[in-house]
CSV table of C-alpha atoms in Angstrom, one decimal:
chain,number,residue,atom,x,y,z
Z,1141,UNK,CA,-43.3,54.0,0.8
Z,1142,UNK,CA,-40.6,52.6,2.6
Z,1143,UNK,CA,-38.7,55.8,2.9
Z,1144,UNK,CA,-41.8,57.3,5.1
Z,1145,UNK,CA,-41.7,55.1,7.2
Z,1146,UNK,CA,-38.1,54.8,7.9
Z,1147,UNK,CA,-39.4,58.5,8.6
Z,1148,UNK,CA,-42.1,58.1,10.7
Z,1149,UNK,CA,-39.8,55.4,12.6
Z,1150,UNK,CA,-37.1,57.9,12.8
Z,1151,UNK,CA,-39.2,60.6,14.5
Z,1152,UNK,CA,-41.5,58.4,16.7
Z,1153,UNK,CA,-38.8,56.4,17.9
Z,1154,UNK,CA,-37.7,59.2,19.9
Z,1155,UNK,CA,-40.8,59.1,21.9
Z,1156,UNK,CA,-40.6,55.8,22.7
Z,1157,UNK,CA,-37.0,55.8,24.0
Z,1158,UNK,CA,-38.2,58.4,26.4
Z,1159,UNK,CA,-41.2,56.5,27.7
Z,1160,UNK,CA,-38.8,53.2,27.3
Z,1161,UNK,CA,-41.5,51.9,24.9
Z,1162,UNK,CA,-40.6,49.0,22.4
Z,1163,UNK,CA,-41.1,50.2,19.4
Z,1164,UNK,CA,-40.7,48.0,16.2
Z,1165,UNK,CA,-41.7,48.0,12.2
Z,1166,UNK,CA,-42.4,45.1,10.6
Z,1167,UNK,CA,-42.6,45.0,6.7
Z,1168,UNK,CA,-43.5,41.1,5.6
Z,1169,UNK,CA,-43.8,40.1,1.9
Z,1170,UNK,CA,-43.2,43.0,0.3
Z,1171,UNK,CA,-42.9,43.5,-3.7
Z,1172,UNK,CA,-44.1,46.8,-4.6
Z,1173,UNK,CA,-42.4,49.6,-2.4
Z,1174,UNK,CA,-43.3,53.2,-4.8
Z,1175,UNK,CA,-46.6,54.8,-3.7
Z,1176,UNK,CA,-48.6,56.3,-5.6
Z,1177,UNK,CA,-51.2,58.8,-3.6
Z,1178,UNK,CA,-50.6,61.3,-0.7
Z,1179,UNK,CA,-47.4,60.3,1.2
Z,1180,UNK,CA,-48.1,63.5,3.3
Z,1181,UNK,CA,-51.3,62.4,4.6
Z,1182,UNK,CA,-50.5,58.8,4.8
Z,1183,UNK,CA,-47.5,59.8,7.0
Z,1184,UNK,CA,-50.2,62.1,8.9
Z,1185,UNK,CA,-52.5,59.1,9.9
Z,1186,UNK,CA,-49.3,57.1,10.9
Z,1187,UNK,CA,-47.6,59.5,13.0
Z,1188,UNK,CA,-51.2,60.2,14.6
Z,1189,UNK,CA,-52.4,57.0,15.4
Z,1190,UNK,CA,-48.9,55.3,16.4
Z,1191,UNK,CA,-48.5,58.6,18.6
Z,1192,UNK,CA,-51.6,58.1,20.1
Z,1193,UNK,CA,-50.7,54.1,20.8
Z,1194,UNK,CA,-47.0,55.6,22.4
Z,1195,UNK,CA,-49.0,57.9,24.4
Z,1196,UNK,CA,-51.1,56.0,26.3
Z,1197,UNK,CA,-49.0,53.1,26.7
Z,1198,UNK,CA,-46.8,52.4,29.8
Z,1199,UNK,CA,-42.9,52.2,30.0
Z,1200,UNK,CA,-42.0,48.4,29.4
Z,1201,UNK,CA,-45.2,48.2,27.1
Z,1202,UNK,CA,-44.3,48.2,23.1
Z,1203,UNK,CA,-45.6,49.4,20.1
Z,1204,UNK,CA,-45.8,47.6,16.6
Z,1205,UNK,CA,-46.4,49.4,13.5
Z,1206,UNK,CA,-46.9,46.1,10.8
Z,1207,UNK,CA,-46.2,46.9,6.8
Z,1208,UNK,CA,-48.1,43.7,5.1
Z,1209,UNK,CA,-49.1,43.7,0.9
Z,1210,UNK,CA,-51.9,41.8,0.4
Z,1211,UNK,CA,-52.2,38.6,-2.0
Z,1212,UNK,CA,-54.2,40.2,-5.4
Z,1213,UNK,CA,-54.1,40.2,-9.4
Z,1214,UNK,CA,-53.0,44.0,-9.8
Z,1215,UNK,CA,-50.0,42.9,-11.9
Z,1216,UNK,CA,-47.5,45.7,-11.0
Z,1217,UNK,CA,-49.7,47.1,-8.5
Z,1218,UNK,CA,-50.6,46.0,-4.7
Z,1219,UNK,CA,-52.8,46.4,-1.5
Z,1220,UNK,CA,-51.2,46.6,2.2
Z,1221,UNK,CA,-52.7,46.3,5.1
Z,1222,UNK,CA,-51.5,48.2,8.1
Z,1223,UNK,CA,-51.5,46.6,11.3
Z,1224,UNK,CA,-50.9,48.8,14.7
Z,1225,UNK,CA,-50.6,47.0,18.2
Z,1226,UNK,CA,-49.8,47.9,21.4
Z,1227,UNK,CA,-49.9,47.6,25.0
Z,1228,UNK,CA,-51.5,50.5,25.8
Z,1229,UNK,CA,-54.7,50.9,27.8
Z,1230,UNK,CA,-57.3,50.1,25.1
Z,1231,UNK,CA,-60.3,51.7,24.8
Z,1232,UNK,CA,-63.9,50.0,26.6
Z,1233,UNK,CA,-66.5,48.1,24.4
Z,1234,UNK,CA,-68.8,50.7,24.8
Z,1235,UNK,CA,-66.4,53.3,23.1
């Protein structure tokens, strides 16, 4: 898991330079790095939503993509959560 997104940093970073975006990944307490499921679409939903966070925020604004496994009794298993921030315009209440 960490390898995608190194990956998903790697090619969305690019797109933040340009709009002079801060863009930073955070990974915090984490044990278990192998996933097991589809990287492929997991790296789909990242690369969708945190595009969609670099494109509607402003130059100077940032971006952050956080990593986080959750406390749990799996044994050699875990559960993250995925936490994605930005500056951007936000959407209404209503919406």
């Amino acid at each position: 898991m960490t390898e995608l997104i190194k990956n998903v940093q790697t090619l969305l970073s690019q797109i933040a330079i340009r709009k002079k975006i801060n863009f930073q990944i955070h990974m915090e307490q984490i044990e278990h790095t192998n996933l097991i499921g589809d990287a492929g679409r997991l790296r789909q939903v990242f690369m969708n939503v945190i595009g969609n966070s670099l494109k509607f925020t402003e130059a100077g604004g940032r971006v952050d993509f956080t990593k986080q496994q959750m406390h749990n009794n799996l044994g050699d298993f875990a559960m993250y959560t995925f936490i994605i921030e930005d500056t951007g315009i936000g959407m209404s209440k209503d919406f």
